[in-house]
Each structure stands twice: as C-alpha cells, then as structure tokens.
PDB file of C-alpha atoms in Angstrom:
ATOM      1  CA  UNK P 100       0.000   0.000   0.000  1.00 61.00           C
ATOM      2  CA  UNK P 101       1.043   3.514  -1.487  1.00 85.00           C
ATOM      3  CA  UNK P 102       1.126   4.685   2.575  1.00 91.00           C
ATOM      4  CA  UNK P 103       0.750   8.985   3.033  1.00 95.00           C
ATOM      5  CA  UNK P 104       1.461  10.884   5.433  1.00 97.00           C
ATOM      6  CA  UNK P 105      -0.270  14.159   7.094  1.00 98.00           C
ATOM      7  CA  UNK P 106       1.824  16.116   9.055  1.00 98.00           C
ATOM      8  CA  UNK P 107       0.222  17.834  11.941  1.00 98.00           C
ATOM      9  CA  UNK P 108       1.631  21.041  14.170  1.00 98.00           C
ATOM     10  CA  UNK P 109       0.383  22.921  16.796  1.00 97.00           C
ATOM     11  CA  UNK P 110       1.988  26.403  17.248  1.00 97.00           C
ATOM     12  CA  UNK P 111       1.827  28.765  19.937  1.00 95.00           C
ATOM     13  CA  UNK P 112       3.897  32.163  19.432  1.00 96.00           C
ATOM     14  CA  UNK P 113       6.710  30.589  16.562  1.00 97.00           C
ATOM     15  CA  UNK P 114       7.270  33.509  14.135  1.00 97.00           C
ATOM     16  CA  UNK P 115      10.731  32.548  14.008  1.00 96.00           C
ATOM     17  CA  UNK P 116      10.786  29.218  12.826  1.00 97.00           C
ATOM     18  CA  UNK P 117       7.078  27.965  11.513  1.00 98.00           C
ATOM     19  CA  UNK P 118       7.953  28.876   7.802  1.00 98.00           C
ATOM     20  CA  UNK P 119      11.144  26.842   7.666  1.00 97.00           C
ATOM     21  CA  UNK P 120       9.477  23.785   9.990  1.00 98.00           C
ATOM     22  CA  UNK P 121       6.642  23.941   7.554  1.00 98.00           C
ATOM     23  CA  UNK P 122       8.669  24.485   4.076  1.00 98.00           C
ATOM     24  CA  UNK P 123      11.223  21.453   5.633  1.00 98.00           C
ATOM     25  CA  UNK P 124       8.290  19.205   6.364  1.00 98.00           C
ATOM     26  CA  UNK P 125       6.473  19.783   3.036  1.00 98.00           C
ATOM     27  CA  UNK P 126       9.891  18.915   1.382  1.00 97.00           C
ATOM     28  CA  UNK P 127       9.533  14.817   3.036  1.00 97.00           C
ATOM     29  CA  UNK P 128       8.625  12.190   0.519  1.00 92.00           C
ATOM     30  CA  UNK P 129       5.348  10.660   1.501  1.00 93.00           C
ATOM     31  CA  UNK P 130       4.260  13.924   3.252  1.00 97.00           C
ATOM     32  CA  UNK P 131       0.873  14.549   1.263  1.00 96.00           C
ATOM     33  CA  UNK P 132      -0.623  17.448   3.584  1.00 97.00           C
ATOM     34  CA  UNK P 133       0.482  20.049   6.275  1.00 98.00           C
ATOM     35  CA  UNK P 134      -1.726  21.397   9.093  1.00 98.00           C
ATOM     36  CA  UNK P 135      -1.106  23.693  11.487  1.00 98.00           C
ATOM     37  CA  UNK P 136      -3.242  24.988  14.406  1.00 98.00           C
ATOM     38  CA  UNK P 137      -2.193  28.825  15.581  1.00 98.00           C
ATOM     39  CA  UNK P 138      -3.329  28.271  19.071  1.00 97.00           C
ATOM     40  CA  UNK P 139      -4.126  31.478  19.979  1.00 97.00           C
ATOM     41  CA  UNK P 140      -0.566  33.226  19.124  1.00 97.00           C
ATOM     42  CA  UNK P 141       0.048  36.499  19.778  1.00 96.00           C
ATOM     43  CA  UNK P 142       2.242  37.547  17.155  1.00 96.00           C
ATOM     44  CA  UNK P 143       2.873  36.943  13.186  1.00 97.00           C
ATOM     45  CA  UNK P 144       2.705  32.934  13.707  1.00 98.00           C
ATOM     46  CA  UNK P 145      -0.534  32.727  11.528  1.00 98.00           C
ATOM     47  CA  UNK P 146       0.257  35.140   9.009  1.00 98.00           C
ATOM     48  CA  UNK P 147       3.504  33.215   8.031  1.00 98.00           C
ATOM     49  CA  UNK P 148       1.857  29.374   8.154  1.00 98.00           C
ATOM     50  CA  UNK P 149      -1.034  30.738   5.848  1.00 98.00           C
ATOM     51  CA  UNK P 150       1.809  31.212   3.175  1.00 97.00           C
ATOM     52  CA  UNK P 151       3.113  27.799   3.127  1.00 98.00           C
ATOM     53  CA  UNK P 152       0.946  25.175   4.657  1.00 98.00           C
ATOM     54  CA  UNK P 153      -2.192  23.639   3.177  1.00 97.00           C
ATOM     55  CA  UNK P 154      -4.489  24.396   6.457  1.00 98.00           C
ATOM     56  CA  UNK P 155      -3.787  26.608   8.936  1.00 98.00           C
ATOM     57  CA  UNK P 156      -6.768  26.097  11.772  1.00 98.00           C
ATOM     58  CA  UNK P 157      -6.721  29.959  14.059  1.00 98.00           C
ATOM     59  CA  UNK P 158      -8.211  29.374  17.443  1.00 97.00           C
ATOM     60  CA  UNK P 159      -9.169  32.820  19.402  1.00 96.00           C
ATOM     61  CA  UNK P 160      -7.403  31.628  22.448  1.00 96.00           C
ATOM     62  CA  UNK P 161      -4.620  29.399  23.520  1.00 95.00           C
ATOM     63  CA  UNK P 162      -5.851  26.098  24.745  1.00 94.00           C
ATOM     64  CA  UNK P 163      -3.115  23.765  24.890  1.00 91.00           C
ATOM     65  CA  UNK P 164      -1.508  21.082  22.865  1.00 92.00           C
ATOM     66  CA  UNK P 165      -3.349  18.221  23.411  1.00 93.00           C
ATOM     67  CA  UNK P 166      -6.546  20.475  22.571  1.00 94.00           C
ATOM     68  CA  UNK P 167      -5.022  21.733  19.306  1.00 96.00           C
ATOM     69  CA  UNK P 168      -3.716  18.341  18.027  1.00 96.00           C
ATOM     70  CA  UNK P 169      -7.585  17.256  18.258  1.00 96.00           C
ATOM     71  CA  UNK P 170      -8.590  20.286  16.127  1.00 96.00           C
ATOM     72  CA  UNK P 171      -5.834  18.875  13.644  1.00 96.00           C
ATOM     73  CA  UNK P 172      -6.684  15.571  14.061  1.00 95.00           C
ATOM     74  CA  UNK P 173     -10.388  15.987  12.627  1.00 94.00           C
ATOM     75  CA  UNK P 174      -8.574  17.380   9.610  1.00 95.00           C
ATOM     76  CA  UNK P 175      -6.002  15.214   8.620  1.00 95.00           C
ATOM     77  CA  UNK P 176      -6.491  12.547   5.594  1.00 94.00           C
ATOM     78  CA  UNK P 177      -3.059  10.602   5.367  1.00 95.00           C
ATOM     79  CA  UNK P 178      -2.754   6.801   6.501  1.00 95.00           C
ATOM     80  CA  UNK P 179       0.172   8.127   9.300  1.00 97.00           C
ATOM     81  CA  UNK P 180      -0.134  11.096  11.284  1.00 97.00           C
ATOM     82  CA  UNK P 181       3.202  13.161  12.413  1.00 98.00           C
ATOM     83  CA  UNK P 182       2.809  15.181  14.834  1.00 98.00           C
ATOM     84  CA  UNK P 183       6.032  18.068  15.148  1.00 98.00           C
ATOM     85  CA  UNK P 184       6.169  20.859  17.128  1.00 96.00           C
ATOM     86  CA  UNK P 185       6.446  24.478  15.143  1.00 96.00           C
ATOM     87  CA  UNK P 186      10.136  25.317  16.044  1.00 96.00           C
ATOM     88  CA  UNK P 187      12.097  22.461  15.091  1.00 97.00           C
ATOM     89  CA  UNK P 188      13.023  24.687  11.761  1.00 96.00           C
ATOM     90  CA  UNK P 189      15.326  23.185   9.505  1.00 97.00           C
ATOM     91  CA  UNK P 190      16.132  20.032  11.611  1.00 97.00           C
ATOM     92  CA  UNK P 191      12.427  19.216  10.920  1.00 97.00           C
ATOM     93  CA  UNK P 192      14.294  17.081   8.299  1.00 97.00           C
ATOM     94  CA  UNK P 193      14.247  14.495  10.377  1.00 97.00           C
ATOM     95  CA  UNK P 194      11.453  13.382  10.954  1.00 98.00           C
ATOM     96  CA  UNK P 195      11.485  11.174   7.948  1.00 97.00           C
ATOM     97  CA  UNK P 196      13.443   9.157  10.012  1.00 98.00           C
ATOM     98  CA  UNK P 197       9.740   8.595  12.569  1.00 98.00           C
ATOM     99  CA  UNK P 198       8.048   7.474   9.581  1.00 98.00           C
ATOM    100  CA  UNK P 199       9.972   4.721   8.273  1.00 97.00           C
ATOM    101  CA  UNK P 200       9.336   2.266  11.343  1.00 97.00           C
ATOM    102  CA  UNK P 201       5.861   2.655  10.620  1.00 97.00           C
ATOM    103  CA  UNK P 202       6.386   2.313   6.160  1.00 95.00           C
ATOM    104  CA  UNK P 203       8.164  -0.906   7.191  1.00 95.00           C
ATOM    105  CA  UNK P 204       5.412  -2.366   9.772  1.00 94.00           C
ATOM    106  CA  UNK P 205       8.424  -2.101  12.503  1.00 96.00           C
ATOM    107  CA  UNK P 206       6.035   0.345  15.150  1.00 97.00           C
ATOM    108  CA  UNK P 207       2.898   1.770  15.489  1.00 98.00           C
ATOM    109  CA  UNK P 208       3.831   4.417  16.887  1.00 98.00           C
ATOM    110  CA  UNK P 209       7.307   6.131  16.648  1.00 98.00           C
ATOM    111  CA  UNK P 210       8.861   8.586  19.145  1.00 98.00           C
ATOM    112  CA  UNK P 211      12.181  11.048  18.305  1.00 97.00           C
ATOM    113  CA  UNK P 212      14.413  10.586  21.077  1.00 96.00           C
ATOM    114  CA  UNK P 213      16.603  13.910  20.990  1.00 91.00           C
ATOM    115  CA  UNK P 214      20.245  14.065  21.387  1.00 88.00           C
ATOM    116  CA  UNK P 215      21.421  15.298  24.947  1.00 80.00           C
ATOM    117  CA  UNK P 216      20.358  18.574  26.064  1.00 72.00           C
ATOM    118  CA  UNK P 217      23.028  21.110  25.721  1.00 65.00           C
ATOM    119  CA  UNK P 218      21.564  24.096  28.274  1.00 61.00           C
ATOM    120  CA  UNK P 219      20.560  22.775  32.004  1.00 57.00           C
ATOM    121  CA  UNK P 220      16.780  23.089  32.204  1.00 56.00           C
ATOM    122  CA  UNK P 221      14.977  21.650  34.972  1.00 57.00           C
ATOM    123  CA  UNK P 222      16.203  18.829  37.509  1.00 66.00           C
ATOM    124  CA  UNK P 223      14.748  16.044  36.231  1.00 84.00           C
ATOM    125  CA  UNK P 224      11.252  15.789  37.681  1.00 90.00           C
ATOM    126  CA  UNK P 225       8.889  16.174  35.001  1.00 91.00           C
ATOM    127  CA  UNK P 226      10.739  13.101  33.209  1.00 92.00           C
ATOM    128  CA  UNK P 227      11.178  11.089  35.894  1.00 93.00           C
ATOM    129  CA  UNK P 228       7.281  10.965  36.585  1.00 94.00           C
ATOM    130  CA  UNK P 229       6.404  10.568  33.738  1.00 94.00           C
ATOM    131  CA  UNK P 230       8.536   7.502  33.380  1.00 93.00           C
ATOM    132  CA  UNK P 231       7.419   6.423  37.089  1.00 95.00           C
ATOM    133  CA  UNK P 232       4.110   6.058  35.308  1.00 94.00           C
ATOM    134  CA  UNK P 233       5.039   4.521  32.480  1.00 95.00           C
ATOM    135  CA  UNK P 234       6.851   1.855  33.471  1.00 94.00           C
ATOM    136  CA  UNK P 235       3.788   1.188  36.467  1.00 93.00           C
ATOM    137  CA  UNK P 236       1.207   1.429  33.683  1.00 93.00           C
ATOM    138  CA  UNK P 237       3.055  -0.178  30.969  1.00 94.00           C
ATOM    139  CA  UNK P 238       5.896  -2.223  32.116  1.00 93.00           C
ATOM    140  CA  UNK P 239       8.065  -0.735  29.508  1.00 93.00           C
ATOM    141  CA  UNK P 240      10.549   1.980  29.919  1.00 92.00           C
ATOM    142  CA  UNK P 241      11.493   5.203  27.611  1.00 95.00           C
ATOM    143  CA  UNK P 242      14.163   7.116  27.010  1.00 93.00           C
ATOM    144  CA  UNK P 243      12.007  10.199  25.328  1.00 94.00           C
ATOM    145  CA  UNK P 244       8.673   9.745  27.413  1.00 93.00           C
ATOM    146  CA  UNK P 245       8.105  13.829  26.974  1.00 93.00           C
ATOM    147  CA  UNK P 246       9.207  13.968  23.286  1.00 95.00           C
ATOM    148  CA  UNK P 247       5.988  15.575  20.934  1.00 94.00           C
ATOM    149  CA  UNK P 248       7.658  14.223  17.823  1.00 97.00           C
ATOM    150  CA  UNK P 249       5.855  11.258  16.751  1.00 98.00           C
ATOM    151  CA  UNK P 250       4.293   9.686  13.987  1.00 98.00           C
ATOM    152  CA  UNK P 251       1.233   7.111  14.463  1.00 98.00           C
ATOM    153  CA  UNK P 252      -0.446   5.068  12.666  1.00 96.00           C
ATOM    154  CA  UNK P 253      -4.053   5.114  11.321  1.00 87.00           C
ATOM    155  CA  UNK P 254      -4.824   1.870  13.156  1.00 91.00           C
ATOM    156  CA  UNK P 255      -3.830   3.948  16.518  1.00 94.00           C
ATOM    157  CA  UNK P 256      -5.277   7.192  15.584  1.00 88.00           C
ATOM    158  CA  UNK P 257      -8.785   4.598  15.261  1.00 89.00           C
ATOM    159  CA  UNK P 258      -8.288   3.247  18.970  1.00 91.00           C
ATOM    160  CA  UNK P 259      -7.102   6.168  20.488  1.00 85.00           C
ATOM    161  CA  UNK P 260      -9.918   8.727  19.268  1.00 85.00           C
ATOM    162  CA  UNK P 261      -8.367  11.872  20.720  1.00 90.00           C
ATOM    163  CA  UNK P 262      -5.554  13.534  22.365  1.00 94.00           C
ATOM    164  CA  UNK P 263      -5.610  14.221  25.815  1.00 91.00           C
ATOM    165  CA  UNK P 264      -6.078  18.008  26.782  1.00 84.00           C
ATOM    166  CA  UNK P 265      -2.711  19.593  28.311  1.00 83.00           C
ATOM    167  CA  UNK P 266       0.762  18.349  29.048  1.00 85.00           C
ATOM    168  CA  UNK P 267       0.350  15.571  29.298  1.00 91.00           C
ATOM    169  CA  UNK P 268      -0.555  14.551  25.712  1.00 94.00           C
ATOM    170  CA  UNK P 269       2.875  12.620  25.569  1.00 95.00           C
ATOM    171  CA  UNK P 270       2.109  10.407  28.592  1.00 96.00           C
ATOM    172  CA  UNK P 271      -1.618  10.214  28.230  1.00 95.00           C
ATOM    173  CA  UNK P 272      -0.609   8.638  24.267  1.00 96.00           C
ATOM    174  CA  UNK P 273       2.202   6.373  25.468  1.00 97.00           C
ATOM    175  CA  UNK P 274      -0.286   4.477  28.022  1.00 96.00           C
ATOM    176  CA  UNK P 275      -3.147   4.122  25.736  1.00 95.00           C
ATOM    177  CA  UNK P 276      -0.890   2.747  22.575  1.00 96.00           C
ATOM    178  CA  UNK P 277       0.850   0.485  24.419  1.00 96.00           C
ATOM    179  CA  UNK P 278      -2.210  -0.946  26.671  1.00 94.00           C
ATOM    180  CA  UNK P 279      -3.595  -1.578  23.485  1.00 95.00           C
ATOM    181  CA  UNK P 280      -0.951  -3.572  22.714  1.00 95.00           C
ATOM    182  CA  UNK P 281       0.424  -1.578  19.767  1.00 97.00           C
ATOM    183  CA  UNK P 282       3.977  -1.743  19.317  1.00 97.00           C
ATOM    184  CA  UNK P 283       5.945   1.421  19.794  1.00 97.00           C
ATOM    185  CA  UNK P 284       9.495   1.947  18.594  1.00 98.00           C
ATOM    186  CA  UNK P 285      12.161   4.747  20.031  1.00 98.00           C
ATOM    187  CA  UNK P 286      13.838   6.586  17.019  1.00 98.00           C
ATOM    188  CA  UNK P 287      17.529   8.189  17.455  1.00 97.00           C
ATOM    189  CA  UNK P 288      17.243  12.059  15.880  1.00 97.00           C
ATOM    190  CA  UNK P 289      19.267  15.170  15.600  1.00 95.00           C
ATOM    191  CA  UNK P 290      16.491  17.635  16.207  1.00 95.00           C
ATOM    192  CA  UNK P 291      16.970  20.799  17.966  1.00 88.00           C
ATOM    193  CA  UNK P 292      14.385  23.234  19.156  1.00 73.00           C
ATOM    194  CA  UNK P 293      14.211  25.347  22.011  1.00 70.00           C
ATOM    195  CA  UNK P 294      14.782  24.499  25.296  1.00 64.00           C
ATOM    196  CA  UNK P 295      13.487  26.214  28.399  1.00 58.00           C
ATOM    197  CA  UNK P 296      15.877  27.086  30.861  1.00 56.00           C
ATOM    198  CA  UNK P 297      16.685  27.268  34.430  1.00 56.00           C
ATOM    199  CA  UNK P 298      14.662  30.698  34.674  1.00 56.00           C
ATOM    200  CA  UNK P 299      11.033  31.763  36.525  1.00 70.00           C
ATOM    201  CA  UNK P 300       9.678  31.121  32.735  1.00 68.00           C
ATOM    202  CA  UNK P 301      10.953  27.825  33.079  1.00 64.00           C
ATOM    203  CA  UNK P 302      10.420  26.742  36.202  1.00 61.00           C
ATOM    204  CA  UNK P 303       6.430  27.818  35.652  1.00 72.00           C
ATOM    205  CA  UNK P 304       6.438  26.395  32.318  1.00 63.00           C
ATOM    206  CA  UNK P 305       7.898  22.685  34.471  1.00 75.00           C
ATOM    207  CA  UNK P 306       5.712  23.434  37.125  1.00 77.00           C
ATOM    208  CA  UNK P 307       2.580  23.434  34.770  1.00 84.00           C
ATOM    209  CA  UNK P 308       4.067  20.302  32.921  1.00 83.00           C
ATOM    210  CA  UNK P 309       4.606  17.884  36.395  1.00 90.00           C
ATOM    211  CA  UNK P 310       0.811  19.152  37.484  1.00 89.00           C
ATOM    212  CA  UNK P 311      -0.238  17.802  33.775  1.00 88.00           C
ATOM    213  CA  UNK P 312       1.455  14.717  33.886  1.00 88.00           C
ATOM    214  CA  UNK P 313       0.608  13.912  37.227  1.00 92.00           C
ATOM    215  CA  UNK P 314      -3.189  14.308  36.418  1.00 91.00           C
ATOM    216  CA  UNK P 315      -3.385  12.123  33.214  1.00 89.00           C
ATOM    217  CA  UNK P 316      -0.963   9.088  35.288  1.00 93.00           C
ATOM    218  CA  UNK P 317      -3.869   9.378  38.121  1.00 92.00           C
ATOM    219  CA  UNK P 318      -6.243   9.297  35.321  1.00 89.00           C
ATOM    220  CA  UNK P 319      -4.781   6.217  33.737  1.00 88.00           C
ATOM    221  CA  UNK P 320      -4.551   4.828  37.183  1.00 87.00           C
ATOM    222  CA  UNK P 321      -8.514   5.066  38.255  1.00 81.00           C
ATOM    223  CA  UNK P 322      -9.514   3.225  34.983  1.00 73.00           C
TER     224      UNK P 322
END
C-alpha cells in the first residue's frame, strides 16, 4: 500500500521558525498534507503558516496542545499522522526518520528521542514521573517519554480517538498505545528546538508540565 502521510503542528507564538518547519516538512517524501493549528498566538505565527501550509486552523485563544492536536486531528487525511512541534526549523528534516518504522510495519507508533540537552533546564522531575508512570502502567521503559515528535499510525489514531487536553498529551498517548498492545518503537534524531531554561519562565512552564502529567498518570490509574 502507497502509505501517506499528514503532518500535523500545533503552534503557539513561533514567528521565528514555523515557515522553515513547515517548508522542511512539506519537502519529506510521503508527506501529502500540512496542518497547522495557531493556538491562539500572539504575534505573526498565523500570518507566516497561511503562506506555506495547506491548512492553517486559528483558534481565538490558547488552549493547549493536546486540545489543538484534536482540532488537527479531525482534519487530517493521510494513513500516518506526524505530529512536530512548530520550532524544530530546519532540523524538521528528520522526521522522515519517525516514519519509516511505521512504512516498514516495525512500530505503530514512533517517538524522536533527541540528542542530549546542551543548556541545564529543569532537575529532572517532570521526566522522571512521567517515566514512574510509564513503566507502572506499561511495564516498559522510555528514554524520550516527553518527546511531541511522533508519527502514528491510522490503526492507533482509530483506537485512540483523541488527544488528551494539556501536558500531558505525551504520557496520556504512550499508556493508551501500548495498553492496546500496539507496538511502539524509540527513534535516534538530531532535532533541535528550544529548550526552556533554568529561569522563573521555566520553572512555571515545568511546574505546569509535572501538574499535567501527574493528572493524566492518576487518570490512567482510576480506569
């Protein structure tokens, strides 16, 4: 089967780099369709998609990833969904590298594991919950259990139904595909986008993170 592929990207405030993540994505061989949702930015983020991708979704308000993905979700056509955040720029390039697992009926589900951080961020915390959960929930453990780039398969997509609201997207996605017994594959890529750092913005942005986690492991956990 002639397998495409529809590229989805939430953005939130990425003037700087949504026309080259965009222009680099549409440049991947099977990639058939780009959407991006402006969720709620404040600056030129929706004027520059609109040149360059085939949808651009505007939402008045910012209401989180999870929530946007859905928007792009009800969209998308293509047999494999890859979801990319809006400032991976250039290095987007690589995310041919999520889809090919899935081409070759390797994974389900793919997942870009990042090379090591090169700015100090946070301690630790955010990942190592979300791994705590995980492995409780799943008996499998990750090396990239917070990393947005993925690509899925239609066969998921169908089981799954929707993105969970927040956060904790990541998390909430992992548990579901892999209690479903769909089989997910780790993919080595040299993706860069930016990192928050050990500042009040990034400590709140953490903070917010941990709290989302947290409430879709609980979540998991009650079912």
């Amino acid at each position: 089967m002639n397998k495409t592929v529809s590229a989805i990207i939430p953005a939130y405030n990425e003037e700087d780099s949504i026309e080259a993540t965009i222009k680099t994505v549409k440049s991947i061989d099977k990639v058939k369709e780009v959407i991006v949702i402006d969720d709620g930015s404040e600056d030129e983020t929706y004027q520059k998609a609109i040149k360059v991708a085939h949808k651009v979704i505007r939402l008045d308000v910012n209401q989180g990833k999870g929530s946007a993905l859905n928007y792009g979700l009800k969209e998308a056509k293509g047999d494999i969904l890859l979801l990319l955040d809006g400032d991976l720029a250039e290095s987007a390039s690589e995310a041919e590298k999520l889809i090919e697992p899935l081409l070759a009926d390797r994974a389900d589900m793919s997942i870009a594991q990042f090379p090591p951080s090169q700015i100090k961020g946070g301690f630790g915390l955010v990942k190592a919950l979300a791994n705590w959960g995980l492995k409780k929930m799943t008996y499998q453990e990750f090396s990239a259990p917070l990393s947005g780039q993925r690509a899925l398969s239609k066969d998921v997509i169908k089981k799954i139904d929707s993105f969970a609201e927040g956060f904790g997207v990541e998390v909430a996605l992992t548990i579901d595909v892999c209690k479903a017994g769909f089989k997910v594959e780790e993919v080595p890529v040299n993706m860069n986008h930016r990192e928050t750092k050990r500042d009040i913005k990034g400590f709140l942005h953490r903070g917010k993170q941990f709290k989302d986690v947290l409430r879709v492991i609980l979540l998991k956990m009650r079912r």
